[in-house]
Coordinates of C-alpha atoms in Angstrom, one line a residue:
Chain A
X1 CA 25.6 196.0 -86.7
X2 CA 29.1 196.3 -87.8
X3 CA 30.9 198.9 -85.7
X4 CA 34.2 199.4 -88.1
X5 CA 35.4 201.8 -89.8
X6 CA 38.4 200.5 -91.5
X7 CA 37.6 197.0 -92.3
X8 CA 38.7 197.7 -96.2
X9 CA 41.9 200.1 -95.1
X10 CA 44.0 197.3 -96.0
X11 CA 42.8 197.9 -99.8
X12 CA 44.9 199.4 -102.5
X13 CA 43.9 202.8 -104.4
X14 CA 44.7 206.1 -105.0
X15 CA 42.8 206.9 -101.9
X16 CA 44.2 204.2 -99.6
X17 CA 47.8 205.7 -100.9
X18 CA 47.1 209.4 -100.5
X19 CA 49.4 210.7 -97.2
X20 CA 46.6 210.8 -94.4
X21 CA 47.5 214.5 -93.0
X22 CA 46.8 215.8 -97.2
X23 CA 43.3 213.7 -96.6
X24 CA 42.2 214.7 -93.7
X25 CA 42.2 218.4 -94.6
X26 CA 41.2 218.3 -98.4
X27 CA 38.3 215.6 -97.3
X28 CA 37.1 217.4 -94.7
X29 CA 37.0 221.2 -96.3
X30 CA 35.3 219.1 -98.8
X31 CA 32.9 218.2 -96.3
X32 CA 31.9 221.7 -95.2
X33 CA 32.3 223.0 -98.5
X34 CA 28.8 220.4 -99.3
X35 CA 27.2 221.7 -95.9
X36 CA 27.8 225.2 -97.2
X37 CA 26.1 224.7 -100.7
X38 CA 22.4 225.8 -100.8
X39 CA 21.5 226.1 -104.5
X40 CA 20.3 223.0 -105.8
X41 CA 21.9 223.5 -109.4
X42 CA 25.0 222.7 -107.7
X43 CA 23.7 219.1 -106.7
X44 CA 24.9 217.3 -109.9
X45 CA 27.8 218.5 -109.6
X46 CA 28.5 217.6 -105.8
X47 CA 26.9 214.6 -106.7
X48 CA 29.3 213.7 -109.6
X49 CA 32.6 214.9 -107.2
X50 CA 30.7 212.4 -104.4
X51 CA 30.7 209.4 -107.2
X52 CA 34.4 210.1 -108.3
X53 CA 35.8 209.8 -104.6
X54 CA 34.0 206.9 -103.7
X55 CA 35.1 204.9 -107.5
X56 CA 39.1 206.3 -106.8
X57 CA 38.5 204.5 -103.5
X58 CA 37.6 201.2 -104.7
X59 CA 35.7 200.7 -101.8
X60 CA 32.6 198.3 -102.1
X61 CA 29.1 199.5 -102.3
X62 CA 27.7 197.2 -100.1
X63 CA 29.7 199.3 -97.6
X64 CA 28.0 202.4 -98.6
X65 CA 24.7 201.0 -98.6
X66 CA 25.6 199.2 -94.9
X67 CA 26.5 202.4 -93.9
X68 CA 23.8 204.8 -95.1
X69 CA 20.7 202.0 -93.6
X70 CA 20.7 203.3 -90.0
X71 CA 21.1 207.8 -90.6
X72 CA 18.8 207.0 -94.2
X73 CA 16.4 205.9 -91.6
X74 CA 16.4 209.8 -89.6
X75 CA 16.4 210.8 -93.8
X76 CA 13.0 209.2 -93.8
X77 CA 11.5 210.6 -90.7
X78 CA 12.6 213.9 -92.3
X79 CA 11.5 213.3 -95.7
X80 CA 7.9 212.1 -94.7
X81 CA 7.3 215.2 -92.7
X82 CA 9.3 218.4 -94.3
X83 CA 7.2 218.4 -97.6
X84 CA 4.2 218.2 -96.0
X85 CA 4.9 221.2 -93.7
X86 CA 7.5 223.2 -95.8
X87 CA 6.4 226.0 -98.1
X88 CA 3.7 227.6 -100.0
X89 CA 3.2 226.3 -103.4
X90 CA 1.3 223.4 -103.4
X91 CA 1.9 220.6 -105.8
X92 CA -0.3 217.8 -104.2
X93 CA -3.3 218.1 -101.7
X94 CA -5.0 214.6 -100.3
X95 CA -7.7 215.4 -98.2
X96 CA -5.7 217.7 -95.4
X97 CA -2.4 216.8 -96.7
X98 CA -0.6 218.8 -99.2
X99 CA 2.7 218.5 -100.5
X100 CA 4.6 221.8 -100.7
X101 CA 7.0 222.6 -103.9
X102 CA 9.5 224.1 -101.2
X103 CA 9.5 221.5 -99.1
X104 CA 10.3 218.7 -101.5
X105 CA 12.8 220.9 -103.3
X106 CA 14.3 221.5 -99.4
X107 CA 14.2 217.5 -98.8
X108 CA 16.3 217.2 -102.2
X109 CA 18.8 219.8 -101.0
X110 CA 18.8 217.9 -97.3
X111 CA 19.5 214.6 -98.7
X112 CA 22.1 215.0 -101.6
X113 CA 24.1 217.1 -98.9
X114 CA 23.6 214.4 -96.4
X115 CA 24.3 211.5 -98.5
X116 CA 27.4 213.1 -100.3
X117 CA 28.6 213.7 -97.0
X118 CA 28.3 210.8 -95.5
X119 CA 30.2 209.0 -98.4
X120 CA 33.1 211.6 -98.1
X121 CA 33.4 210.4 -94.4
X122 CA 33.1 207.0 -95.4
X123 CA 35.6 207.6 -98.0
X124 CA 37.8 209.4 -95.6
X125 CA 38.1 206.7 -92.5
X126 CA 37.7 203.7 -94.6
X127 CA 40.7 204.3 -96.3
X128 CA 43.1 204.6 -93.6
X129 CA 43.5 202.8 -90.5
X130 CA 41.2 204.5 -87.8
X131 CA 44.5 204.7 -85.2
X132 CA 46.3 206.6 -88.6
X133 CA 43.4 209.0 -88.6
X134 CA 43.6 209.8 -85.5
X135 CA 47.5 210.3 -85.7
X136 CA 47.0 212.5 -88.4
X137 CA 44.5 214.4 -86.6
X138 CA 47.0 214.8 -83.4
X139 CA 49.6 215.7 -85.8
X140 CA 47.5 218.4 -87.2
X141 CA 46.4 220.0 -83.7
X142 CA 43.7 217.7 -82.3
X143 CA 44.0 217.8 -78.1
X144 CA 45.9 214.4 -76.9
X145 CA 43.0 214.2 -74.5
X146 CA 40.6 214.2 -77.7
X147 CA 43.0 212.2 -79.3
X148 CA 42.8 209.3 -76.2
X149 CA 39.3 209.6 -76.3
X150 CA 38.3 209.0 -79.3
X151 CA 40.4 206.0 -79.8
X152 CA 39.3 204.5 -76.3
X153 CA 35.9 205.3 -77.7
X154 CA 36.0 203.5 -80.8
X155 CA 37.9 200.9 -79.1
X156 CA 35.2 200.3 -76.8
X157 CA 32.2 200.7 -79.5
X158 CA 32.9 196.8 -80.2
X159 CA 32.6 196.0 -76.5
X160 CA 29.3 197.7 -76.3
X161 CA 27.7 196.6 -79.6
X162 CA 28.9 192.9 -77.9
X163 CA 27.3 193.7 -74.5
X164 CA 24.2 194.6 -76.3
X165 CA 24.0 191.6 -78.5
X166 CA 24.5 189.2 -75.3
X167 CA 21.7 190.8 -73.3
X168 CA 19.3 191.2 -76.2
X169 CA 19.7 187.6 -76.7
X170 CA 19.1 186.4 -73.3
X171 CA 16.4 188.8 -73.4
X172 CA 14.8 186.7 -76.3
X173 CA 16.0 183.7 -74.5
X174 CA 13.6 184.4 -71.8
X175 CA 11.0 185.3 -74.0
X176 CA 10.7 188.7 -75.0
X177 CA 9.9 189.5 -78.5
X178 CA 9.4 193.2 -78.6
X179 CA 7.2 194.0 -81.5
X180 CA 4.1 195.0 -80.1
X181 CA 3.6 198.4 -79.1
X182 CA 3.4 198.4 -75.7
X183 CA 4.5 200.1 -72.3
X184 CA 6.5 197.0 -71.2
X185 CA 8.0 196.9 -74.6
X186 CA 9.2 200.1 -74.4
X187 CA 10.3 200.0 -71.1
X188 CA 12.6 196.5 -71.5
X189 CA 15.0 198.4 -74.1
X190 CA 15.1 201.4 -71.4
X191 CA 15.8 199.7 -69.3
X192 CA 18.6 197.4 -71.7
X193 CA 19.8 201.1 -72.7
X194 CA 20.4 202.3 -68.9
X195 CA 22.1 199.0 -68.2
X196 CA 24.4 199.5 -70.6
X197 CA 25.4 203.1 -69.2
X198 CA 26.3 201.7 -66.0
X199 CA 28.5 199.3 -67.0
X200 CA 29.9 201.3 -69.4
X201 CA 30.9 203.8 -66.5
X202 CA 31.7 201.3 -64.5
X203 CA 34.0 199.6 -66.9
X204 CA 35.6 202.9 -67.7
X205 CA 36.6 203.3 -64.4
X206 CA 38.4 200.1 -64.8
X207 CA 40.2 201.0 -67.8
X208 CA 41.3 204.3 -66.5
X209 CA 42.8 202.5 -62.8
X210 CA 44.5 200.3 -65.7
X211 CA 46.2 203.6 -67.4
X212 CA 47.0 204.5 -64.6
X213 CA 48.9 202.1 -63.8
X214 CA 50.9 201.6 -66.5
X215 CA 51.5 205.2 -66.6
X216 CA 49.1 207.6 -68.2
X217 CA 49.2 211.2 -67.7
X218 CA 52.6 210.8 -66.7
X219 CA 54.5 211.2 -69.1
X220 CA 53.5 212.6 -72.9
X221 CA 53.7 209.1 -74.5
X222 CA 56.2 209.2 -77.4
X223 CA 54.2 209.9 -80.8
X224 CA 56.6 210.9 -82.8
X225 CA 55.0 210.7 -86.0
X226 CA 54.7 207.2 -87.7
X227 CA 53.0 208.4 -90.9
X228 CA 54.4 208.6 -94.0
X229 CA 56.0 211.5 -96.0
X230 CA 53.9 214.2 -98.2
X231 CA 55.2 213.5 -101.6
X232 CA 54.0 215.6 -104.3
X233 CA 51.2 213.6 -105.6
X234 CA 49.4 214.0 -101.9
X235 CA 50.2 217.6 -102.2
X236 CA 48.7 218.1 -105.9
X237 CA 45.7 216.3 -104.5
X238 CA 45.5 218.1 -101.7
X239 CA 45.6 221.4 -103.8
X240 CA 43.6 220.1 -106.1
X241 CA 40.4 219.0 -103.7
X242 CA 40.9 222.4 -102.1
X243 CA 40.2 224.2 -105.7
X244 CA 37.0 221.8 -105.8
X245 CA 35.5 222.7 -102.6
X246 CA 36.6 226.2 -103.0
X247 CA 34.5 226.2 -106.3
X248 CA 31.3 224.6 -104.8
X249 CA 31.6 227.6 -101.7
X250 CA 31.7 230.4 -104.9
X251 CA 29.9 229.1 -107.3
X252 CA 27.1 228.5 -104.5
X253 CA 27.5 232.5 -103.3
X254 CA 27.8 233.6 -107.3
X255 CA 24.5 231.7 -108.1
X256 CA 22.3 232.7 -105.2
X257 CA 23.5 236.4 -106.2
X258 CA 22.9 236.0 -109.0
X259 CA 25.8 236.9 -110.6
X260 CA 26.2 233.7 -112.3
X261 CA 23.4 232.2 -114.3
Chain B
X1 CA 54.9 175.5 -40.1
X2 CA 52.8 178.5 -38.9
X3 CA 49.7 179.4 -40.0
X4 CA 49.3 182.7 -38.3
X5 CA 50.5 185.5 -39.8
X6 CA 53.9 187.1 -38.2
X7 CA 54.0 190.8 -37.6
X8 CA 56.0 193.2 -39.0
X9 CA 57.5 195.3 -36.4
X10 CA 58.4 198.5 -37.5
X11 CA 61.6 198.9 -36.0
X12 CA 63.2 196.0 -38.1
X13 CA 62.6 197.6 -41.2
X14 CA 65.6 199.9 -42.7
X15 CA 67.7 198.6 -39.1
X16 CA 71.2 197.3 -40.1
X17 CA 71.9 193.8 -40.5
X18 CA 68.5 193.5 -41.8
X19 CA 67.5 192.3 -45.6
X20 CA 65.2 195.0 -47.2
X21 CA 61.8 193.7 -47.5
X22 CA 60.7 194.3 -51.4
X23 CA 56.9 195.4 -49.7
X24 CA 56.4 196.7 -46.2
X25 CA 53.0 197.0 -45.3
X26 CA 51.9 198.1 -41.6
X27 CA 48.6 198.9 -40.3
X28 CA 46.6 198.9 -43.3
X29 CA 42.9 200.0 -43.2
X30 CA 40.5 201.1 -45.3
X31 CA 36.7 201.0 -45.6
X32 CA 34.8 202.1 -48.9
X33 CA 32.4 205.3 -48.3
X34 CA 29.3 204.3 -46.1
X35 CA 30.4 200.5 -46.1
X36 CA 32.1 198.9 -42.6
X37 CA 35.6 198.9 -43.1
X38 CA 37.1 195.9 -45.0
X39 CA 40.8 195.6 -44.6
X40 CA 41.8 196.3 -40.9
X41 CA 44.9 196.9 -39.6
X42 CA 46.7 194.6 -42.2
X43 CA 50.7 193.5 -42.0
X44 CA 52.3 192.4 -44.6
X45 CA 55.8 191.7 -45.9
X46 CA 57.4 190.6 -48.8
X47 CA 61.0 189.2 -49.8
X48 CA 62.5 189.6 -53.3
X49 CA 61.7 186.3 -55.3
X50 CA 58.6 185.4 -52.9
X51 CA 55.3 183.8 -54.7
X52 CA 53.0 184.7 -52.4
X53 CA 49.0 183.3 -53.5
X54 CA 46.4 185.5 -52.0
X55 CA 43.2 183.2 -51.2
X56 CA 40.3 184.2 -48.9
X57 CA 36.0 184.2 -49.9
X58 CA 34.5 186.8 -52.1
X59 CA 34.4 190.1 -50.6
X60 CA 37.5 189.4 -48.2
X61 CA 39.1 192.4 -50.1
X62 CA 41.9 191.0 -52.0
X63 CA 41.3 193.4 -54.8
X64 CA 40.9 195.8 -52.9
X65 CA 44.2 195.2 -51.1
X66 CA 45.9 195.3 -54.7
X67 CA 44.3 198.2 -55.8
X68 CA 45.9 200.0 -52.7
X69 CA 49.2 198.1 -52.9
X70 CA 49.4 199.9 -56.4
X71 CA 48.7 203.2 -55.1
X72 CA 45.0 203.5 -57.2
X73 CA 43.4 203.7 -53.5
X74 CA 44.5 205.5 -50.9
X75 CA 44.4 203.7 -47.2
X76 CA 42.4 205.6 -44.3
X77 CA 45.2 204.7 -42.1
X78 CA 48.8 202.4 -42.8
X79 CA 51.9 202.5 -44.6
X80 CA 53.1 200.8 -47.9
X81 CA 56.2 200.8 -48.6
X82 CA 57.9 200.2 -52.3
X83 CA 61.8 199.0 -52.1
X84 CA 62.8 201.3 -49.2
X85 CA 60.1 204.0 -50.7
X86 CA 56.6 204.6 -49.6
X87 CA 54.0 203.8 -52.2
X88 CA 52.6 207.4 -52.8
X89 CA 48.6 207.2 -53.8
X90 CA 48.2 208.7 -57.2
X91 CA 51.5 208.3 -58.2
X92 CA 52.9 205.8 -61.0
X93 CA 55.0 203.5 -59.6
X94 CA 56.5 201.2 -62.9
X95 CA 58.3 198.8 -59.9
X96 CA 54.6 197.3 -59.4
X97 CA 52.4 196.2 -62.0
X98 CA 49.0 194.8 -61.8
X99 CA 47.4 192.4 -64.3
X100 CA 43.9 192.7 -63.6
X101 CA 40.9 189.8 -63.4
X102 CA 39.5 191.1 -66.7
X103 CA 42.2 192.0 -69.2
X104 CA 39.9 192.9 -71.7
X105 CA 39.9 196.3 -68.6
X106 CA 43.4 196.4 -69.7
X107 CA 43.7 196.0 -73.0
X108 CA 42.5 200.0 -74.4
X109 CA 44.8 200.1 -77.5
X110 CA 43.4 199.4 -81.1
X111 CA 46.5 197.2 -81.8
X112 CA 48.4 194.4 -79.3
X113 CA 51.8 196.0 -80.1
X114 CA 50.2 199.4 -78.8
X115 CA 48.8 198.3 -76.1
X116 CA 51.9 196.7 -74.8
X117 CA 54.1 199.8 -76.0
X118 CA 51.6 201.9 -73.9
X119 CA 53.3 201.3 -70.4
X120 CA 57.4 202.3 -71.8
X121 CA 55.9 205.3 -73.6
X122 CA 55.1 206.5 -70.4
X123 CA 58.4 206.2 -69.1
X124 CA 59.5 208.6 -71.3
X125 CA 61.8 206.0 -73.4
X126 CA 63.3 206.2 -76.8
X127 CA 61.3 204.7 -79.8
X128 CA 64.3 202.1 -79.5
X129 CA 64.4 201.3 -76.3
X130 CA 60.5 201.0 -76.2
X131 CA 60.2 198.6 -79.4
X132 CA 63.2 196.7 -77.8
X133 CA 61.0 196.0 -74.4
X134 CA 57.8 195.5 -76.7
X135 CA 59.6 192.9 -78.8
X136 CA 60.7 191.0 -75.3
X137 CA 57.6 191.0 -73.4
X138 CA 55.4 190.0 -76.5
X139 CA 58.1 187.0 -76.5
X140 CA 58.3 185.9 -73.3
X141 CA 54.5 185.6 -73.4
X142 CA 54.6 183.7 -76.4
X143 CA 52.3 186.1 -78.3
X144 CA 54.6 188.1 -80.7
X145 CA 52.8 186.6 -83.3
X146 CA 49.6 188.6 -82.3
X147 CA 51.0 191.7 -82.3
X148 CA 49.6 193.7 -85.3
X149 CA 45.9 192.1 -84.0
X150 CA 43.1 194.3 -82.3
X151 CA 42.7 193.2 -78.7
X152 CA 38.9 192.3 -79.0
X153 CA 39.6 189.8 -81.8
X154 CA 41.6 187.5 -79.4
X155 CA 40.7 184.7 -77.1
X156 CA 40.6 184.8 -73.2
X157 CA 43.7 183.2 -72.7
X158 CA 45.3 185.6 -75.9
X159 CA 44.0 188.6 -73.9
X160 CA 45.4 187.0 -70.4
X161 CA 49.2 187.1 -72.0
X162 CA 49.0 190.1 -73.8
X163 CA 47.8 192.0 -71.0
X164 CA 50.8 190.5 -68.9
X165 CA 52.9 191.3 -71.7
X166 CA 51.4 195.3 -71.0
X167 CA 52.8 195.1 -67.9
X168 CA 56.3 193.1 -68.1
X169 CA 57.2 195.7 -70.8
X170 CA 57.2 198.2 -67.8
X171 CA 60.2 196.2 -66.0
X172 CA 58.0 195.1 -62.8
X173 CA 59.9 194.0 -59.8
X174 CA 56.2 192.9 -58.5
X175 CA 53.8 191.7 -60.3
X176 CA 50.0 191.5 -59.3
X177 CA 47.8 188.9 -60.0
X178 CA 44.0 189.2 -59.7
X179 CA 42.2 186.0 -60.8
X180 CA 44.7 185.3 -63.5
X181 CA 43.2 181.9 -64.5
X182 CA 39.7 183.1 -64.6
X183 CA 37.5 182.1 -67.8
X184 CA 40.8 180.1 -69.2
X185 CA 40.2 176.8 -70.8
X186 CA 42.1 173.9 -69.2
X187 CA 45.3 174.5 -72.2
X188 CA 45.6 178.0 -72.0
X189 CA 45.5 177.6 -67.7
X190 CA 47.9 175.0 -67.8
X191 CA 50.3 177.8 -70.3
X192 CA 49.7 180.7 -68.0
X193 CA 51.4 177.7 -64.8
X194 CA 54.2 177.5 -66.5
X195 CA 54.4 181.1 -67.1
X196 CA 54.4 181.9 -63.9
X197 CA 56.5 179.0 -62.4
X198 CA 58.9 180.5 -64.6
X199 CA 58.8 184.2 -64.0
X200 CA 62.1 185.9 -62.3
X201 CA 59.6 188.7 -61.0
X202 CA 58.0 188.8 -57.4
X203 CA 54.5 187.3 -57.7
X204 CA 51.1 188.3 -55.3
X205 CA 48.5 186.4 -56.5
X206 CA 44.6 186.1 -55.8
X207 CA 43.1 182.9 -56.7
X208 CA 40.0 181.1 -56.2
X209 CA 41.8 178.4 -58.4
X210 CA 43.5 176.9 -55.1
X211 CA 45.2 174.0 -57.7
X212 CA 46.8 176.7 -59.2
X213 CA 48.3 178.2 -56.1
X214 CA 49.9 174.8 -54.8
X215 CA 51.7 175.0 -58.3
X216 CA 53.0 178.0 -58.3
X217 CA 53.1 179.6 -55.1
X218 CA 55.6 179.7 -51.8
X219 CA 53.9 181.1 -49.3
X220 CA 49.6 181.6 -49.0
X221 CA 48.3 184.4 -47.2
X222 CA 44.3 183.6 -46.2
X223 CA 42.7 186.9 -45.9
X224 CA 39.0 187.1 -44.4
X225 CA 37.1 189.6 -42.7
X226 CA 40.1 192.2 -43.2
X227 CA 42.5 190.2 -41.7
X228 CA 45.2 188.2 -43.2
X229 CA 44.3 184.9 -41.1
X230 CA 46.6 182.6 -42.3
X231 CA 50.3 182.8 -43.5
X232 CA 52.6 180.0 -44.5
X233 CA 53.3 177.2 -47.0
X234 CA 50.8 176.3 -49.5
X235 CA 50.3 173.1 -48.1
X236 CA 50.0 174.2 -44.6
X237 CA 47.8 176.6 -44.9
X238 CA 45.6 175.0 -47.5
X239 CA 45.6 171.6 -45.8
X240 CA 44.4 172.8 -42.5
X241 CA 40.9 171.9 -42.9
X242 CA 39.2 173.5 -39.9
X243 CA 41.1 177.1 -41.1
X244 CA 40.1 176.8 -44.4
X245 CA 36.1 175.7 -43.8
X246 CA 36.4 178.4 -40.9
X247 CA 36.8 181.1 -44.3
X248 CA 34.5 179.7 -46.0
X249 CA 37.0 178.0 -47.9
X250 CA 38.1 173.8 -48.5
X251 CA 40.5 172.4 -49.0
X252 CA 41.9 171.6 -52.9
X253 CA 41.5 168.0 -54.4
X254 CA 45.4 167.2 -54.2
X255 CA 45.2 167.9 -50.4
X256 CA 42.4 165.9 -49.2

């Protein structure tokens, strides 16, 4: 599994260009502006916006597709179970099992919201260095402490998919395949998980005696900001994605009141 | 040459006449929660300019003595002293620096050029001044040309000099050694030598690599069983076969 975020930030495109604090906060009131829409006549549009991004970013679809395997596997969980236990109207009925208008209309709802947000985000930190997204979040507000961990977490993701892929193969090494459903085969990636966590902690102790030495906490380290200046294009962008999400949030309230048809 | 370890005495230090010693450490003890104690009542000194290898079995507490050296453990009873100044626990002191056995422990930034700018941030210093000592420690290790690469992508003995680099950019005037030629291939061991025979800094350094401490070191401390046991030259200390088999040790090839 390939842990980065940014391995196509080096790209060129109006995304890759656009000044990462104007990103940051048109992408992500995009973002909540798709969690907040509930009326499903809005989907083609959010899915059309969704579509734009991700072509402006010239970023490849095998990324997206790479990306959306592992959550579009939770997707499935949910989509095998919600129409059969969602609503009233039934469409469907198989013996015991009936498949509920609400429900599937629900799942369609779930799933463009979840898959338009998930290419935002991927549209978002693939187009910047992750360290730049994370300046650009300390220079809009974000905690140094979140700041420090987040990039010591993400720096150490690639250390623990590593750790993982070394003991699964000596694992197989010695044997173990894994498939069956069993109690042992449950209990050997427990017990893989939980060996993982300790070394984890234990190497995090590590690092931290290593900040410490070499200063941390005791001084604010110098971050005066590295990131480029907001020219107007990032600003009539910015503006612009703003009027977008702003018009998914009304025209979501107007339709559901009814007062637009 | 002796191999037993002279003591300290106390009333030396700071007394006119007398050369400040660049580390002063007196009765030095400390036991890790529920475990029996493993350094005991240590003495220690070092001169300015001293290469002093640190050799002893596993578990004879040489990391630990480092870790308290640098202030990251506090001693149950003992004194370290810094250049005149006693080594506070919990306190930064940018005079020591420690390059641990595992710099991938070390190494936390996403880029080499951050990571090595990580330590003169922390001092507070100008943008300037801090690309200025990032720029000279990335080229005295001979990896400027790494610098805009993520830590994880490079080799052992890549990670080794970067992480040196981390903490040369902080100015040392000791530097601490813990394993440094561990998991290095016989090219990149044989770089990291002549790194060190050249350094200006004062050097401690733990090695099982005993090859490597005829090399490069002065003086050999053998600690075992909390005790420093043995203290001289390199080729004293190393080629005293009963002391060295006595600590579980042997002597190295060029010796026998």
């Amino acid at each position: 599994m390939n842990l980065t975020l940014d391995a196509y930030a080096h790209r060129d495109s109006p995304l890759h260009r656009w000044e990462p604090r104007c990103k940051l906060v048109a992408l992500l009131v995009l973002l909540f502006a798709f969690a907040f829409v509930r009326d499903l006549r809005l989907l083609p549009a959010m899915l059309l916006v969704t579509a734009g991004l991700y072509a402006a970013s010239r970023l490849p679809a095998a990324l997206l597709l790479s990306r959306l395997r592992y959550p579009g596997m939770f997707l499935l969980l949910f989509a095998l179970l919600v129409p059969l236990l969602v609503g009233s109207t039934i469409l469907l009925k198989i013996g015991p099992l009936a498949l509920y208008r609400e429900g599937l209309l629900f799942l369609l709802l779930v799933a463009t919201r979840f898959g338009a947000i998930l290419t935002v985000s991927i549209v978002l930190f693939g187009t910047m260095p992750f360290l730049t997204s994370v300046r650009a979040l300390r220079a809009l507000g974000l905690p140094e402490i979140l700041a420090d961990m987040t990039l010591l977490a993400y720096r150490y993701l690639h250390e623990l998919g590593r750790d993982l892929r070394m003991m699964q193969t000596a694992m197989r090494l010695r044997g173990f395949q894994g498939r069956a459903f069993s109690p042992r085969n449950l209990r050997m990636p427990a017990a893989l998980v939980g060996s993982l966590l300790v070394r984890s902690y234990a190497r995090s102790e590590r690092v931290y005696q290593a900040m410490i030495l070499r200063g941390y906490g005791h001084e604010s380290a110098c971050c005066a900001s590295t990131l480029v200046p907001v020219t107007r294009p990032d600003l009539m962008a910015l503006v612009g994605t703003l009027l977008v999400a702003t018009g998914f949030v009304v025209g979501d309230v107007l339709l559901r009141t009814g007062a637009l048809v | 040459m002796s191999t037993q370890p002279p003591q300290p005495t106390p009333a030396a230090e700071g007394a006119p006449g007398v050369a400040p010693h660049l580390l002063y450490v007196t009765g030095l003890s400390f036991a890790y929660p529920g475990r029996p104690g493993l350094l005991r009542d240590l003495h220690l000194t070092l001169q300015p300019g001293e290469r002093v290898g640190v050799i002893g079995p596993n578990g004879a507490g040489k990391t630990t003595l480092f870790m308290l050296l640098c202030g990251v453990l506090t001693p149950d009873s003992g004194m370290i002293r810094l250049l005149e100044r006693p080594v506070t626990p919990g306190t930064f002191h940018p005079e020591i620096g420690m390059v641990f056995q595992n710099p991938d422990d070390q190494l936390f930034c996403l880029s080499v050029w951050d990571d090595v700018a990580f330590g003169p941030q922390n001092l507070g210093l100008s943008r300037a001044e801090v690309a200025a000592r990032v720029e000279a420690a990335l080229t005295t290790t001979g990896v400027r040309h790494l610098a805009e690469r993520p830590p994880q992508q490079l080799s052992g003995g890549e990670q080794r000099m970067v992480a040196i680099a981390g903490v040369l950019a902080l100015h040392p005037r000791l530097v601490i050694y813990d394993e440094p030629s561990a998991n290095l291939d016989i090219r990149s061991r044989r770089r990291l030598i002549q790194f060190l025979q050249a350094s200006p800094e004062t050097l401690l350094l733990a090695s099982h690599d005993l090859e490597l401490i005829l090399e490069v070191c002065d003086r050999v401390l053998l600690l075992d069983a909390g005790q420093i046991v043995g203290d001289g030259r390199p080729y004293v200390v190393m080629g005293d076969a009963a002391l060295m088999a006595a600590h579980g040790l042997e002597r190295p090839a060029t010796l026998l």
